[in-house]
Amino acid sequence: DAGVTQSPTHLIKTRGQQVTLRCSPKSGHDTVSWYQQALGQGPQFIFQYYEEEERQRGNFPDRFSGHQFPNYSSELNVNALWLGDSALYLCASSLWGVDEQYFGPGTRLTVT
Amino acid sequence: QKEVEQNSGPLSVPEGAIASLNCTYSDRVSQSFFWYRQYSGKSPELIMSIYSNGDKEDGRFTAQLNKASQYVSLLIRDSQPSDSATYLCAVGPGKLIFGQGTELSVKP
């Protein structure tokens, strides 16, 4: 049973650039949530996708956008990168209506 | 603004002791409560979920929920050095609101 997968593992970008992170949910799951975790902090909710629509959004600017595909996989896009966007980006998968969320290994983004 | 508060620690316990981790939350309508374990450099791993008042036991782990006091805790019995990690409390439903985590160190 495949767990949640994310790519890439690590990424280094320059200020002002754009980045795309990818996530495939656990087999049988249909909902994907994205979180940002700064060093020493708990994860912060970015947004959640179900049926290819953004269902909930956290307190993040419009530079953060996403997409969900018919196979339930998802992308997180961040435009105009700031130094402060450096963090671990986590994808969590779940079944719609069930609160338990399972995290992928994360993508470590460094903005220089 | 919904908040989840945890003592950042570090909490240090000897091997074989009981580790007690605590969490309070601000939103009274919260319905689901989770404990995640995060090893350094890794992603959070779900170890316990609890939805109703009382205790829930799973092996060496016991989660306790008191909705009237807006308080949830995690007890780890017979603590092992491999339990050394950061423990994150999270509150739902839907989007999870996380505390900042409590660092646990189990000394041999």
GROMACS .gro file of C-alpha atoms in nm:
model
  220
    1ASP     CA    1   0.000   0.000   0.000
    2ALA     CA    2   0.172   0.315  -0.125
    3GLY     CA    3   0.192   0.598   0.122
    4VAL     CA    4   0.194   0.969   0.047
    5THR     CA    5   0.472   1.069  -0.190
    6GLN     CA    6   0.615   1.412  -0.259
    7SER     CA    7   0.866   1.550  -0.505
    8PRO     CA    8   1.121   1.688  -0.511
    9THR     CA    9   1.284   1.613  -0.176
   10HIS     CA   10   1.493   1.927  -0.171
   11LEU     CA   11   1.486   2.244  -0.376
   12ILE     CA   12   1.695   2.561  -0.383
   13LYS     CA   13   1.549   2.870  -0.550
   14THR     CA   14   1.639   3.237  -0.578
   15ARG     CA   15   1.420   3.523  -0.456
   16GLY     CA   16   1.157   3.618  -0.712
   17GLN     CA   17   1.149   3.276  -0.878
   18GLN     CA   18   0.854   3.042  -0.894
   19VAL     CA   19   0.834   2.684  -0.767
   20THR     CA   20   0.603   2.385  -0.813
   21LEU     CA   21   0.582   2.104  -0.559
   22ARG     CA   22   0.403   1.777  -0.622
   23CYS     CA   23   0.213   1.528  -0.410
   24SER     CA   24   0.046   1.192  -0.464
   25PRO     CA   25  -0.196   1.088  -0.190
   26LYS     CA   26  -0.212   0.754  -0.017
   27SER     CA   27  -0.399   0.486  -0.210
   28GLY     CA   28  -0.772   0.520  -0.147
   29HIS     CA   29  -0.754   0.882  -0.033
   30ASP     CA   30  -0.919   1.163  -0.227
   31THR     CA   31  -0.831   1.478  -0.032
   32VAL     CA   32  -0.499   1.661  -0.022
   33SER     CA   33  -0.396   1.932   0.222
   34TRP     CA   34  -0.079   2.139   0.211
   35TYR     CA   35   0.110   2.273   0.512
   36GLN     CA   36   0.416   2.491   0.561
   37GLN     CA   37   0.647   2.413   0.852
   38ALA     CA   38   0.912   2.666   0.949
   39LEU     CA   39   1.205   2.548   1.160
   40GLY     CA   40   1.102   2.493   1.522
   41GLN     CA   41   0.732   2.554   1.453
   42GLY     CA   42   0.427   2.340   1.400
   43PRO     CA   43   0.288   2.299   1.048
   44GLN     CA   44   0.063   2.580   0.922
   45PHE     CA   45  -0.231   2.501   0.696
   46ILE     CA   46  -0.209   2.646   0.344
   47PHE     CA   47  -0.511   2.493   0.165
   48GLN     CA   48  -0.708   2.176   0.104
   49TYR     CA   49  -0.826   2.021  -0.223
   50TYR     CA   50  -1.112   1.781  -0.289
   51GLU     CA   51  -1.279   1.702  -0.619
   52GLU     CA   52  -1.028   1.930  -0.791
   53GLU     CA   53  -1.149   2.235  -0.599
   54GLU     CA   54  -0.993   2.435  -0.321
   55ARG     CA   55  -1.219   2.370  -0.022
   56GLN     CA   56  -1.044   2.558   0.258
   57ARG     CA   57  -0.762   2.808   0.270
   58GLY     CA   58  -0.538   2.925   0.549
   59ASN     CA   59  -0.385   3.267   0.600
   60PHE     CA   60  -0.148   3.262   0.303
   61PRO     CA   61  -0.119   3.520   0.023
   62ASP     CA   62  -0.236   3.463  -0.333
   63ARG     CA   63   0.125   3.386  -0.430
   64PHE     CA   64   0.040   3.040  -0.301
   65SER     CA   65  -0.185   2.848  -0.537
   66GLY     CA   66  -0.264   2.488  -0.602
   67HIS     CA   67  -0.429   2.235  -0.818
   68GLN     CA   68  -0.571   1.886  -0.786
   69PHE     CA   69  -0.585   1.646  -1.077
   70PRO     CA   70  -0.847   1.380  -1.157
   71ASN     CA   71  -0.618   1.110  -1.013
   72TYR     CA   72  -0.622   1.304  -0.680
   73SER     CA   73  -0.259   1.411  -0.702
   74SER     CA   74  -0.189   1.775  -0.630
   75GLU     CA   75   0.052   2.059  -0.696
   76LEU     CA   76   0.148   2.357  -0.484
   77ASN     CA   77   0.276   2.662  -0.671
   78VAL     CA   78   0.450   2.955  -0.509
   79ASN     CA   79   0.523   3.268  -0.713
   80ALA     CA   80   0.762   3.555  -0.641
   81LEU     CA   81   0.951   3.363  -0.375
   82TRP     CA   82   1.063   3.544  -0.060
   83LEU     CA   83   1.340   3.443   0.177
   84GLY     CA   84   1.063   3.379   0.431
   85ASP     CA   85   0.918   3.106   0.211
   86SER     CA   86   1.209   2.883   0.308
   87ALA     CA   87   1.047   2.594   0.495
   88LEU     CA   88   0.944   2.230   0.486
   89TYR     CA   89   0.634   2.191   0.270
   90LEU     CA   90   0.417   1.901   0.373
   91CYS     CA   91   0.140   1.730   0.186
   92ALA     CA   92  -0.120   1.538   0.385
   93SER     CA   93  -0.375   1.300   0.242
   94SER     CA   94  -0.708   1.191   0.382
   95LEU     CA   95  -1.051   1.067   0.290
   96TRP     CA   96  -1.308   1.344   0.250
   97GLY     CA   97  -1.515   1.368   0.568
   98VAL     CA   98  -1.255   1.183   0.776
   99ASP     CA   99  -1.026   1.407   0.977
  100GLU     CA  100  -0.722   1.180   1.008
  101GLN     CA  101  -0.447   1.312   0.781
  102TYR     CA  102  -0.129   1.132   0.684
  103PHE     CA  103   0.179   1.326   0.586
  104GLY     CA  104   0.425   1.268   0.307
  105PRO     CA  105   0.801   1.305   0.358
  106GLY     CA  106   0.793   1.675   0.267
  107THR     CA  107   0.984   1.902   0.034
  108ARG     CA  108   1.257   2.119   0.187
  109LEU     CA  109   1.256   2.455   0.003
  110THR     CA  110   1.545   2.695   0.049
  111VAL     CA  111   1.516   3.045  -0.098
  112THR     CA  112   1.842   3.236  -0.133
  113GLN     CA  113  -0.788   3.310   1.568
  114LYS     CA  114  -0.790   2.946   1.669
  115GLU     CA  115  -0.490   2.853   1.882
  116VAL     CA  116  -0.329   2.538   2.009
  117GLU     CA  117  -0.077   2.571   2.289
  118GLN     CA  118   0.191   2.327   2.397
  119ASN     CA  119   0.490   2.356   2.626
  120SER     CA  120   0.792   2.366   2.395
  121GLY     CA  121   1.007   2.172   2.641
  122PRO     CA  122   1.243   2.007   2.622
  123LEU     CA  123   1.084   1.746   2.846
  124SER     CA  124   1.340   1.501   2.975
  125VAL     CA  125   1.241   1.166   3.131
  126PRO     CA  126   1.445   0.858   3.223
  127GLU     CA  127   1.400   0.536   3.030
  128GLY     CA  128   1.104   0.336   3.160
  129ALA     CA  129   0.924   0.638   3.307
  130ILE     CA  130   0.591   0.787   3.200
  131ALA     CA  131   0.612   1.092   2.975
  132SER     CA  132   0.318   1.332   2.996
  133LEU     CA  133   0.257   1.580   2.714
  134ASN     CA  134  -0.011   1.847   2.736
  135CYS     CA  135  -0.203   2.065   2.494
  136THR     CA  136  -0.477   2.327   2.525
  137TYR     CA  137  -0.693   2.467   2.247
  138SER     CA  138  -0.901   2.780   2.216
  139ASP     CA  139  -1.189   2.687   1.982
  140ARG     CA  140  -1.474   2.523   2.173
  141VAL     CA  141  -1.627   2.376   1.857
  142SER     CA  142  -1.318   2.166   1.783
  143GLN     CA  143  -1.422   1.807   1.722
  144SER     CA  144  -1.112   1.604   1.648
  145PHE     CA  145  -0.779   1.585   1.821
  146PHE     CA  146  -0.454   1.430   1.711
  147TRP     CA  147  -0.102   1.360   1.830
  148TYR     CA  148   0.177   1.343   1.577
  149ARG     CA  149   0.536   1.238   1.639
  150GLN     CA  150   0.810   1.409   1.440
  151TYR     CA  151   1.169   1.291   1.442
  152SER     CA  152   1.435   1.547   1.357
  153GLY     CA  153   1.448   1.605   0.982
  154LYS     CA  154   1.140   1.390   0.916
  155SER     CA  155   0.772   1.457   0.857
  156PRO     CA  156   0.499   1.421   1.123
  157GLU     CA  157   0.364   1.072   1.185
  158LEU     CA  158   0.011   1.023   1.320
  159ILE     CA  159   0.023   0.822   1.642
  160MET     CA  160  -0.312   0.890   1.813
  161SER     CA  161  -0.652   1.035   1.734
  162ILE     CA  162  -0.931   1.103   1.984
  163TYR     CA  163  -1.280   1.240   1.928
  164SER     CA  164  -1.474   1.203   2.255
  165ASN     CA  165  -1.410   1.281   2.619
  166GLY     CA  166  -1.211   1.029   2.816
  167ASP     CA  167  -0.913   0.808   2.753
  168LYS     CA  168  -0.804   0.616   2.446
  169GLU     CA  169  -0.526   0.363   2.475
  170ASP     CA  170  -0.306   0.218   2.198
  171GLY     CA  171  -0.013   0.013   2.319
  172ARG     CA  172   0.213   0.232   2.532
  173PHE     CA  173   0.023   0.547   2.430
  174THR     CA  174  -0.285   0.693   2.601
  175ALA     CA  175  -0.461   1.003   2.477
  176GLN     CA  176  -0.689   1.191   2.716
  177LEU     CA  177  -0.949   1.449   2.615
  178ASN     CA  178  -1.144   1.693   2.832
  179LYS     CA  179  -1.358   1.916   2.612
  180ALA     CA  180  -1.495   2.117   2.905
  181SER     CA  181  -1.141   2.220   2.999
  182GLN     CA  182  -1.031   2.235   2.633
  183TYR     CA  183  -0.742   2.010   2.717
  184VAL     CA  184  -0.587   1.708   2.553
  185SER     CA  185  -0.288   1.508   2.671
  186LEU     CA  186  -0.068   1.218   2.565
  187LEU     CA  187   0.086   0.972   2.808
  188ILE     CA  188   0.371   0.749   2.698
  189ARG     CA  189   0.430   0.457   2.934
  190ASP     CA  190   0.762   0.274   2.964
  191SER     CA  191   0.936   0.550   2.766
  192GLN     CA  192   1.217   0.435   2.539
  193PRO     CA  193   1.508   0.633   2.389
  194SER     CA  194   1.341   0.574   2.051
  195ASP     CA  195   1.048   0.787   2.174
  196SER     CA  196   1.278   1.093   2.172
  197ALA     CA  197   1.115   1.327   1.921
  198THR     CA  198   0.895   1.633   1.895
  199TYR     CA  199   0.528   1.565   1.967
  200LEU     CA  200   0.276   1.783   1.788
  201CYS     CA  201  -0.082   1.834   1.906
  202ALA     CA  202  -0.331   1.909   1.628
  203VAL     CA  203  -0.699   2.005   1.634
  204GLY     CA  204  -0.964   1.968   1.365
  205PRO     CA  205  -1.204   1.932   1.194
  206GLY     CA  206  -1.097   1.990   0.836
  207LYS     CA  207  -0.784   2.200   0.840
  208LEU     CA  208  -0.560   2.098   1.126
  209ILE     CA  209  -0.435   2.364   1.367
  210PHE     CA  210  -0.104   2.258   1.521
  211GLY     CA  211   0.073   2.355   1.838
  212GLN     CA  212   0.441   2.439   1.820
  213GLY     CA  213   0.534   2.094   1.950
  214THR     CA  214   0.695   1.958   2.265
  215GLU     CA  215   1.044   1.812   2.240
  216LEU     CA  216   1.076   1.489   2.440
  217SER     CA  217   1.411   1.341   2.538
  218VAL     CA  218   1.424   0.993   2.694
  219LYS     CA  219   1.755   0.931   2.869
  220PRO     CA  220   1.892   0.572   2.890
   0.00000   0.00000   0.00000
